Amino acid sequence: MPFLGQDWRSPGWRWVKTEDGWKRCEPFSPALEDGNNQLNDISHTVIITGDDESEEVYNTEDCEFAAKKRKKDHFGNNTDSQCFYREKWIYVHKESTKERHGYCTLGEAFNRLDFSSAIQDIRRFNYVVKLLQLIAKSQLTSLSGAAQKNYFNILDKIVQKVMEDQYNPRLIKDLLQDLSSTLCILIRGVGKSVLVGNINIWICRLETILLWQQQLKNLQMNKQVNNGLTLSDLPLHMLNNILYRFSDGWDIITLGQVTPTLYMLSEDRQLWKKLCQYHFAEKQFCRHLIPSEKGHIDWKLMYFALQKYYPIKEQYGDTLHFCRHCSILFWKDTGHPCTASDPNTCLMPVSPQHFIDLFKF
């Protein structure tokens, strides 16, 4: 006899005990749950329909079908809705098995790993933005319709966060620039045969991106009023130590624009030499030597010249991790159901580029 119903490997339905007995519960949202209760209450009542007030009786199966249709319409019509999952990890499988059918896609991983919450964590903010930038450059056409919706909803939250907190607007400007350039090429040159969804939707999204770029361009940084100790009050050796902790040349230049003292410290040759040695190998220096007028090597120009040819090292406060034992991708603080005797020995940090490479087949 063939098996009919849900996959036997699924966790099953969730049941709630009521006065009338046990009822199946499918909580998507409070509004939808209330609507389901109303449909269950009238499952055996008479509903008046039509102009002639003809009566039509709905049984329990009809009400369940109507409830499911309402949920589908709700999520289909609500453009701000996203796909939420209880588990904040995903099993990365690249082939079909008896337990798992098909492959794990980039869009599925993007939906499952809760990037909406990650951008609220300052340790993960730069990581998520860099990941969105890499997707915009090369993997935008690989996202499913649901993943596209999540992508732009997260991007909207990032822009709003930057507008409110004024945190790292340069990083977001670079992301929007790459995204708009990619969309212009795909819309004008290739068209809807590559992009998932109606071409008019993508045109509207491109207009939204241009609006975000204009908002960030007009962003005015709030002047901090503080009568206590400020950065300028710190001793020179402490200011110098702060500059030596930076791993991005643009951050050093930006900080050097605050005061004349910081500008003098930001122009130190030794500072830029250390930065070049951190990001690039000695063989790369020899290919792009840039001497100054005095015959010395201009390490500041060297850094930006090398940056055009070679990737720089990336630093993030927190990253996604991959468990080699379980083949699960997850945020480290959320954990995952690991079966290894010593889980910490199986963990591997995942860079944004490595995240994308995991889903290339």
Coordinates of N, CA, C and O in Angstrom, one line a residue, residues 46-193:
V46 N -23.5 27.6 8.4 CA -24.0 28.0 7.1 C -23.5 29.4 6.7 O -23.5 30.3 7.5
I47 N -22.9 29.5 5.5 CA -22.4 30.7 5.0 C -23.2 31.2 3.8 O -23.5 30.5 2.9
I48 N -23.7 32.5 3.9 CA -24.5 33.0 2.9 C -23.6 33.6 1.8 O -22.8 34.4 2.0
T49 N -23.8 33.1 0.5 CA -23.0 33.6 -0.6 C -24.0 33.9 -1.8 O -25.1 33.4 -1.9
G50 N -23.5 34.8 -2.7 CA -24.2 35.1 -3.9 C -25.3 36.1 -3.7 O -25.7 36.5 -2.6
D51 N -25.8 36.6 -4.8 CA -26.8 37.7 -4.8 C -28.2 37.1 -4.4 O -29.0 37.8 -3.8
D52 N -28.4 35.8 -4.7 CA -29.7 35.2 -4.4 C -29.7 34.6 -3.0 O -30.6 33.9 -2.6
E53 N -28.6 34.9 -2.2 CA -28.5 34.4 -0.8 C -28.7 32.9 -0.8 O -29.3 32.4 0.1
S54 N -28.1 32.2 -1.7 CA -28.1 30.8 -1.7 C -27.2 30.3 -0.6 O -26.1 30.9 -0.3
E55 N -27.5 29.2 0.0 CA -26.7 28.7 1.1 C -25.8 27.6 0.7 O -26.1 26.8 -0.2
E56 N -24.5 27.7 1.2 CA -23.5 26.7 0.9 C -22.8 26.3 2.2 O -22.3 27.1 3.0
V57 N -22.8 25.0 2.4 CA -22.3 24.5 3.7 C -20.8 24.0 3.4 O -20.6 23.3 2.5
Y58 N -19.9 24.5 4.3 CA -18.5 24.1 4.1 C -18.2 23.1 5.2 O -18.5 23.2 6.4
N59 N -17.5 22.0 4.8 CA -17.1 21.0 5.7 C -15.7 21.4 6.2 O -15.1 22.4 5.8
T60 N -15.1 20.5 7.1 CA -13.8 20.8 7.7 C -12.7 20.9 6.6 O -11.8 21.7 6.7
E61 N -12.7 20.0 5.6 CA -11.7 20.0 4.6 C -11.7 21.3 3.8 O -10.7 21.8 3.4
D62 N -12.9 21.8 3.5 CA -13.0 23.0 2.7 C -12.4 24.2 3.5 O -11.7 25.1 3.0
C63 N -12.7 24.2 4.9 CA -12.1 25.3 5.7 C -10.6 25.2 5.8 O -9.9 26.2 5.8
E64 N -10.1 24.0 5.9 CA -8.6 23.9 5.9 C -8.0 24.4 4.6 O -7.0 25.0 4.6
F65 N -8.7 24.0 3.5 CA -8.2 24.5 2.2 C -8.2 26.0 2.1 O -7.3 26.7 1.6
A66 N -9.3 26.6 2.6 CA -9.5 28.1 2.6 C -8.4 28.7 3.4 O -7.8 29.8 3.1
A67 N -8.1 28.1 4.6 CA -7.1 28.7 5.5 C -5.7 28.7 4.8 O -5.0 29.7 4.9
K68 N -5.4 27.6 4.2 CA -4.1 27.5 3.5 C -4.0 28.5 2.3 O -3.0 29.1 2.1
K69 N -5.1 28.7 1.6 CA -5.1 29.7 0.5 C -5.0 31.1 1.1 O -4.3 31.9 0.5
R70 N -5.6 31.4 2.2 CA -5.4 32.7 2.8 C -4.0 33.0 3.2 O -3.4 34.0 3.0
K71 N -3.3 31.9 3.7 CA -1.9 32.1 4.1 C -1.1 32.3 2.8 O -0.2 33.2 2.8
K72 N -1.3 31.6 1.8 CA -0.6 31.7 0.5 C -0.8 33.1 0.0 O 0.2 33.8 -0.5
D73 N -2.0 33.6 -0.1 CA -2.3 35.0 -0.6 C -1.7 36.0 0.3 O -1.2 37.0 -0.2
H74 N -1.7 35.8 1.6 CA -1.1 36.8 2.5 C 0.4 37.0 2.3 O 0.9 38.1 2.1
F75 N 1.1 35.9 2.2 CA 2.6 35.9 1.9 C 2.9 36.4 0.5 O 3.9 36.9 0.2
G76 N 2.0 36.1 -0.4 CA 2.3 36.5 -1.8 C 2.0 37.9 -2.0 O 2.7 38.6 -2.8
N77 N 1.1 38.5 -1.3 CA 0.7 39.9 -1.5 C 1.5 40.9 -0.6 O 1.7 42.1 -1.0
N78 N 2.0 40.4 0.5 CA 2.8 41.2 1.4 C 4.2 41.3 0.9 O 5.0 40.4 1.1
T79 N 4.6 42.5 0.4 CA 6.0 42.6 -0.2 C 7.0 42.7 0.9 O 8.2 42.5 0.6
D80 N 6.6 43.0 2.1 CA 7.6 43.2 3.2 C 7.8 41.9 4.0 O 8.6 41.9 4.9
S81 N 7.1 40.9 3.7 CA 7.2 39.6 4.4 C 8.5 38.9 4.0 O 9.0 39.1 2.9
Q82 N 9.0 38.2 5.0 CA 10.2 37.4 4.8 C 10.0 36.0 5.2 O 9.1 35.7 5.9
C83 N 10.9 35.1 4.8 CA 10.8 33.7 5.3 C 11.6 33.6 6.6 O 12.8 33.8 6.6
F84 N 11.0 33.2 7.7 CA 11.6 33.0 8.9 C 11.7 31.5 9.3 O 10.7 30.8 9.1
Y85 N 12.7 31.1 9.9 CA 12.9 29.8 10.3 C 13.4 29.7 11.8 O 14.1 30.6 12.3
R86 N 12.9 28.7 12.5 CA 13.3 28.5 13.9 C 14.7 28.3 14.0 O 15.4 28.8 14.9
E87 N 15.3 27.4 13.2 CA 16.7 27.1 13.3 C 17.5 28.1 12.5 O 17.1 28.4 11.4
K88 N 18.6 28.6 13.1 CA 19.5 29.6 12.4 C 20.7 28.9 11.8 O 21.8 29.5 11.8
W89 N 20.5 27.7 11.3 CA 21.6 27.0 10.6 C 21.0 26.2 9.4 O 19.8 26.1 9.3
I90 N 21.9 25.8 8.6 CA 21.5 25.1 7.4 C 22.5 24.0 7.1 O 23.7 24.2 7.2
Y91 N 22.0 22.8 6.7 CA 22.8 21.7 6.3 C 23.2 21.9 4.8 O 22.4 22.0 4.0
V92 N 24.5 21.9 4.6 CA 25.0 22.2 3.2 C 25.3 20.8 2.5 O 26.2 20.1 2.9
H93 N 24.4 20.4 1.7 CA 24.5 19.1 1.0 C 24.6 19.4 -0.5 O 23.8 20.2 -1.1
K94 N 25.4 18.7 -1.2 CA 25.7 18.9 -2.6 C 25.2 17.8 -3.5 O 25.5 17.7 -4.7
E95 N 24.5 16.8 -2.9 CA 24.0 15.7 -3.7 C 22.8 15.2 -3.0 O 22.6 15.3 -1.8
S96 N 22.0 14.5 -3.8 CA 20.8 13.9 -3.3 C 21.1 12.6 -2.5 O 21.9 11.8 -2.8
T97 N 20.3 12.4 -1.4 CA 20.4 11.2 -0.6 C 19.0 10.7 -0.3 O 18.0 11.4 -0.7
K98 N 18.9 9.6 0.4 CA 17.6 9.1 0.8 C 16.9 10.0 1.7 O 15.7 10.1 1.7
E99 N 17.6 10.7 2.6 CA 17.0 11.6 3.6 C 16.8 13.0 3.0 O 15.9 13.7 3.5
R100 N 17.6 13.4 2.1 CA 17.5 14.8 1.5 C 17.5 14.7 0.0 O 18.4 14.1 -0.6
H101 N 16.5 15.3 -0.5 CA 16.3 15.3 -2.0 C 16.8 16.7 -2.6 O 16.4 17.7 -2.0
G102 N 17.6 16.6 -3.6 CA 18.0 17.9 -4.2 C 19.2 18.5 -3.6 O 20.0 17.8 -2.9
Y103 N 19.5 19.7 -3.9 CA 20.7 20.4 -3.5 C 20.4 21.6 -2.6 O 19.2 22.1 -2.6
C104 N 21.3 22.0 -1.8 CA 21.2 23.3 -1.0 C 21.7 24.4 -1.9 O 22.8 24.5 -2.4
T105 N 20.8 25.4 -2.1 CA 21.1 26.5 -3.0 C 21.5 27.7 -2.2 O 21.3 27.8 -1.0
L106 N 22.1 28.7 -2.9 CA 22.5 29.9 -2.3 C 21.3 30.7 -1.7 O 21.3 31.2 -0.6
G107 N 20.2 30.7 -2.5 CA 19.0 31.4 -2.0 C 18.4 30.8 -0.8 O 18.0 31.5 0.2
E108 N 18.5 29.4 -0.7 CA 17.9 28.8 0.5 C 18.8 29.1 1.7 O 18.3 29.4 2.8
A109 N 20.1 29.1 1.6 CA 21.0 29.4 2.7 C 20.8 30.9 3.1 O 20.8 31.2 4.3
F110 N 20.6 31.8 2.1 CA 20.4 33.2 2.4 C 19.1 33.4 3.2 O 19.1 34.2 4.1
N111 N 18.1 32.6 3.0 CA 16.8 32.7 3.7 C 16.9 32.2 5.1 O 16.3 32.7 6.0
R112 N 17.7 31.1 5.3 CA 17.7 30.4 6.6 C 18.6 31.0 7.6 O 18.4 30.7 8.8
L113 N 19.6 31.8 7.3 CA 20.6 32.2 8.3 C 20.3 33.5 9.0 O 21.2 34.1 9.6
D114 N 19.1 34.1 8.8 CA 18.6 35.2 9.6 C 19.6 36.4 9.5 O 20.1 36.9 10.5
F115 N 19.8 36.9 8.3 CA 20.6 38.1 8.2 C 20.0 39.3 8.6 O 20.6 40.3 8.9
S116 N 18.6 39.3 8.7 CA 17.9 40.5 9.2 C 18.3 40.8 10.7 O 18.5 42.0 11.0
S117 N 18.5 39.8 11.5 CA 18.9 40.0 12.9 C 20.4 40.3 12.9 O 20.9 41.0 13.8
A118 N 21.2 39.7 12.0 CA 22.6 39.8 12.0 C 23.1 41.3 11.8 O 24.1 41.7 12.3
I119 N 22.3 42.0 11.0 CA 22.8 43.4 10.7 C 22.6 44.3 11.9 O 23.1 45.4 12.0
Q120 N 21.8 43.9 12.9 CA 21.6 44.6 14.1 C 22.8 44.5 15.1 O 23.0 45.2 16.0
D121 N 23.6 43.5 14.8 CA 24.8 43.2 15.6 C 26.0 43.9 14.9 O 26.3 43.5 13.8
I122 N 26.6 44.8 15.6 CA 27.7 45.5 15.0 C 28.9 44.6 14.7 O 29.7 45.0 13.7
R123 N 29.0 43.5 15.3 CA 30.1 42.6 15.0 C 29.9 41.9 13.6 O 30.9 41.5 12.9
R124 N 28.6 41.8 13.2 CA 28.3 41.1 12.0 C 27.9 42.0 10.8 O 27.8 41.5 9.7
F125 N 27.8 43.3 11.1 CA 27.2 44.2 10.1 C 28.1 44.2 8.9 O 27.6 44.1 7.8
N126 N 29.4 44.4 9.0 CA 30.3 44.5 7.9 C 30.3 43.2 7.1 O 30.5 43.2 5.9
Y127 N 30.2 42.1 7.8 CA 30.2 40.8 7.2 C 29.0 40.6 6.3 O 29.2 40.2 5.1
V128 N 27.8 41.0 6.7 CA 26.6 40.8 5.9 C 26.7 41.8 4.7 O 26.3 41.4 3.6
V129 N 27.1 43.0 5.0 CA 27.2 44.0 3.8 C 28.2 43.5 2.8 O 27.9 43.6 1.6
K130 N 29.3 42.9 3.2 CA 30.3 42.4 2.2 C 29.7 41.2 1.4 O 29.8 41.1 0.2
L131 N 28.9 40.4 2.1 CA 28.3 39.2 1.5 C 27.2 39.7 0.5 O 27.2 39.2 -0.7
L132 N 26.4 40.7 0.8 CA 25.5 41.3 -0.1 C 26.1 41.9 -1.3 O 25.6 41.8 -2.4
Q133 N 27.3 42.5 -1.1 CA 28.0 43.1 -2.2 C 28.5 42.0 -3.2 O 28.5 42.2 -4.4
L134 N 29.1 40.9 -2.7 CA 29.5 39.8 -3.5 C 28.4 39.2 -4.3 O 28.5 38.9 -5.5
I135 N 27.2 39.0 -3.7 CA 26.0 38.5 -4.3 C 25.6 39.5 -5.4 O 25.2 39.1 -6.5
A136 N 25.7 40.8 -5.2 CA 25.3 41.7 -6.2 C 26.2 41.7 -7.4 O 25.8 41.9 -8.5
K137 N 27.5 41.4 -7.2 CA 28.4 41.4 -8.3 C 28.3 40.2 -9.2 O 28.4 40.3 -10.4
S138 N 28.0 39.0 -8.6 CA 28.1 37.8 -9.5 C 27.0 36.8 -9.3 O 26.7 36.0 -10.2
Q139 N 26.2 36.9 -8.2 CA 25.3 35.8 -7.9 C 23.8 36.3 -7.8 O 23.0 35.5 -7.3
L140 N 23.5 37.5 -8.3 CA 22.2 38.0 -8.2 C 21.2 37.1 -8.9 O 20.0 36.9 -8.5
T141 N 21.6 36.6 -10.1 CA 20.7 35.8 -10.9 C 20.5 34.4 -10.3 O 19.6 33.7 -10.8
S142 N 21.3 34.0 -9.3 CA 21.1 32.7 -8.7 C 20.1 32.7 -7.6 O 19.7 31.6 -7.1
L143 N 19.6 33.8 -7.2 CA 18.6 33.9 -6.1 C 17.2 33.6 -6.6 O 16.8 34.0 -7.7
S144 N 16.5 32.8 -5.8 CA 15.1 32.5 -6.1 C 14.3 33.8 -5.8 O 14.8 34.8 -5.3
G145 N 13.0 33.7 -6.1 CA 12.1 34.8 -5.9 C 12.0 35.2 -4.4 O 12.1 36.4 -4.1
A146 N 11.9 34.2 -3.5 CA 11.8 34.5 -2.1 C 13.1 35.1 -1.6 O 13.2 36.0 -0.7
A147 N 14.3 34.5 -2.1 CA 15.6 35.1 -1.7 C 15.8 36.5 -2.1 O 16.4 37.3 -1.4
Q148 N 15.3 36.8 -3.3 CA 15.4 38.2 -3.8 C 14.6 39.1 -2.9 O 15.1 40.2 -2.6
K149 N 13.4 38.7 -2.5 CA 12.6 39.6 -1.6 C 13.3 39.8 -0.3 O 13.4 40.9 0.2
N150 N 13.9 38.7 0.3 CA 14.7 38.9 1.5 C 15.9 39.7 1.3 O 16.2 40.5 2.2
Y151 N 16.5 39.6 0.2 CA 17.8 40.4 -0.1 C 17.4 41.9 -0.1 O 18.1 42.6 0.6
F152 N 16.4 42.3 -0.8 CA 16.1 43.7 -0.8 C 15.5 44.2 0.5 O 15.6 45.4 0.8
N153 N 14.7 43.3 1.2 CA 14.2 43.7 2.5 C 15.4 44.0 3.5 O 15.4 44.9 4.3
I154 N 16.4 43.1 3.5 CA 17.6 43.3 4.3 C 18.3 44.5 3.9 O 18.8 45.3 4.8
L155 N 18.4 44.7 2.6 CA 19.1 45.9 2.1 C 18.4 47.2 2.6 O 19.1 48.2 2.9
D156 N 17.1 47.2 2.5 CA 16.3 48.3 3.0 C 16.6 48.6 4.5 O 16.8 49.7 4.9
K157 N 16.7 47.5 5.3 CA 17.0 47.7 6.7 C 18.4 48.2 7.0 O 18.6 49.0 7.9
I158 N 19.3 47.8 6.1 CA 20.7 48.3 6.2 C 20.7 49.8 5.9 O 21.4 50.6 6.7
V159 N 20.1 50.2 4.9 CA 20.1 51.7 4.5 C 19.4 52.5 5.6 O 19.9 53.5 6.0
Q160 N 18.3 52.0 6.2 CA 17.6 52.7 7.2 C 18.5 52.8 8.5 O 18.5 53.8 9.2
K161 N 19.2 51.7 8.8 CA 20.1 51.7 9.9 C 21.2 52.8 9.8 O 21.6 53.5 10.7
V162 N 21.8 52.8 8.6 CA 22.8 53.8 8.3 C 22.3 55.2 8.4 O 22.9 56.1 8.9
M163 N 21.1 55.4 7.9 CA 20.5 56.8 8.0 C 20.2 57.2 9.4 O 20.4 58.4 9.7
E164 N 19.9 56.2 10.2 CA 19.6 56.6 11.7 C 20.9 56.6 12.5 O 21.0 57.6 13.3
D165 N 21.8 55.7 12.4 CA 23.0 55.6 13.2 C 24.2 56.2 12.6 O 25.2 56.4 13.2
Q166 N 24.1 56.5 11.2 CA 25.2 57.0 10.5 C 26.5 56.2 10.6 O 27.6 56.6 10.7
Y167 N 26.3 54.8 10.6 CA 27.4 53.9 10.8 C 27.9 53.4 9.4 O 27.2 52.8 8.6
N168 N 29.1 53.7 9.1 CA 29.9 53.3 7.9 C 29.1 53.5 6.6 O 28.8 52.5 5.9
P169 N 28.7 54.7 6.3 CA 28.0 54.9 5.1 C 28.8 54.6 3.8 O 28.2 54.3 2.8
R170 N 30.1 54.7 3.9 CA 31.0 54.5 2.7 C 30.8 53.0 2.2 O 30.7 52.8 1.0
L171 N 30.7 52.1 3.2 CA 30.5 50.7 2.8 C 29.2 50.4 2.1 O 29.2 49.7 1.1
I172 N 28.2 51.1 2.5 CA 26.9 50.9 1.9 C 26.8 51.6 0.5 O 26.2 51.1 -0.4
K173 N 27.5 52.7 0.4 CA 27.5 53.4 -0.9 C 28.2 52.5 -1.9 O 27.8 52.4 -3.1
D174 N 29.3 51.8 -1.5 CA 30.0 50.9 -2.5 C 29.0 49.7 -2.9 O 29.0 49.3 -4.0
L175 N 28.3 49.2 -1.9 CA 27.4 48.1 -2.1 C 26.3 48.5 -3.1 O 26.0 47.8 -4.1
L176 N 25.7 49.7 -2.9 CA 24.6 50.2 -3.8 C 25.1 50.5 -5.2 O 24.5 50.3 -6.2
Q177 N 26.4 51.0 -5.3 CA 27.0 51.2 -6.6 C 27.2 50.0 -7.4 O 26.9 49.9 -8.6
D178 N 27.7 48.9 -6.7 CA 27.9 47.7 -7.4 C 26.6 47.0 -7.8 O 26.4 46.5 -8.9
L179 N 25.6 47.2 -7.0 CA 24.3 46.6 -7.2 C 23.6 47.3 -8.4 O 23.0 46.6 -9.3
S180 N 23.6 48.6 -8.4 CA 23.0 49.4 -9.5 C 23.7 49.1 -10.8 O 23.0 49.0 -11.9
S181 N 25.0 49.0 -10.8 CA 25.8 48.7 -12.1 C 25.4 47.3 -12.6 O 25.2 47.2 -13.8
T182 N 25.3 46.3 -11.7 CA 24.9 45.0 -12.2 C 23.5 45.0 -12.7 O 23.2 44.4 -13.8
L183 N 22.5 45.6 -12.1 CA 21.2 45.7 -12.6 C 21.0 46.4 -13.9 O 20.3 46.0 -14.8
C184 N 21.8 47.4 -14.1 CA 21.7 48.2 -15.4 C 22.2 47.3 -16.5 O 21.6 47.2 -17.6
I185 N 23.2 46.5 -16.2 CA 23.7 45.6 -17.3 C 22.7 44.5 -17.6 O 22.5 44.2 -18.7
L186 N 22.2 43.9 -16.5 CA 21.2 42.8 -16.7 C 19.9 43.2 -17.3 O 19.4 42.5 -18.2
I187 N 19.4 44.4 -17.0 CA 18.2 44.9 -17.5 C 18.3 45.4 -18.9 O 17.5 45.0 -19.8
R188 N 19.3 46.1 -19.2 CA 19.5 46.7 -20.6 C 20.1 45.7 -21.5 O 19.7 45.6 -22.7
G189 N 21.1 44.9 -21.1 CA 21.8 44.1 -22.0 C 21.2 42.7 -22.2 O 21.2 42.1 -23.3
V190 N 20.7 42.1 -21.1 CA 20.3 40.7 -21.1 C 18.8 40.6 -21.0 O 18.1 40.0 -21.8
G191 N 18.2 41.3 -20.1 CA 16.7 41.3 -19.9 C 16.2 40.2 -19.0 O 17.0 39.6 -18.3
K192 N 14.9 40.0 -19.1 CA 14.2 39.1 -18.2 C 14.6 37.6 -18.4 O 14.1 36.8 -17.5
S193 N 15.3 37.3 -19.4 CA 15.6 35.8 -19.6 C 16.6 35.3 -18.5 O 16.7 34.1 -18.3

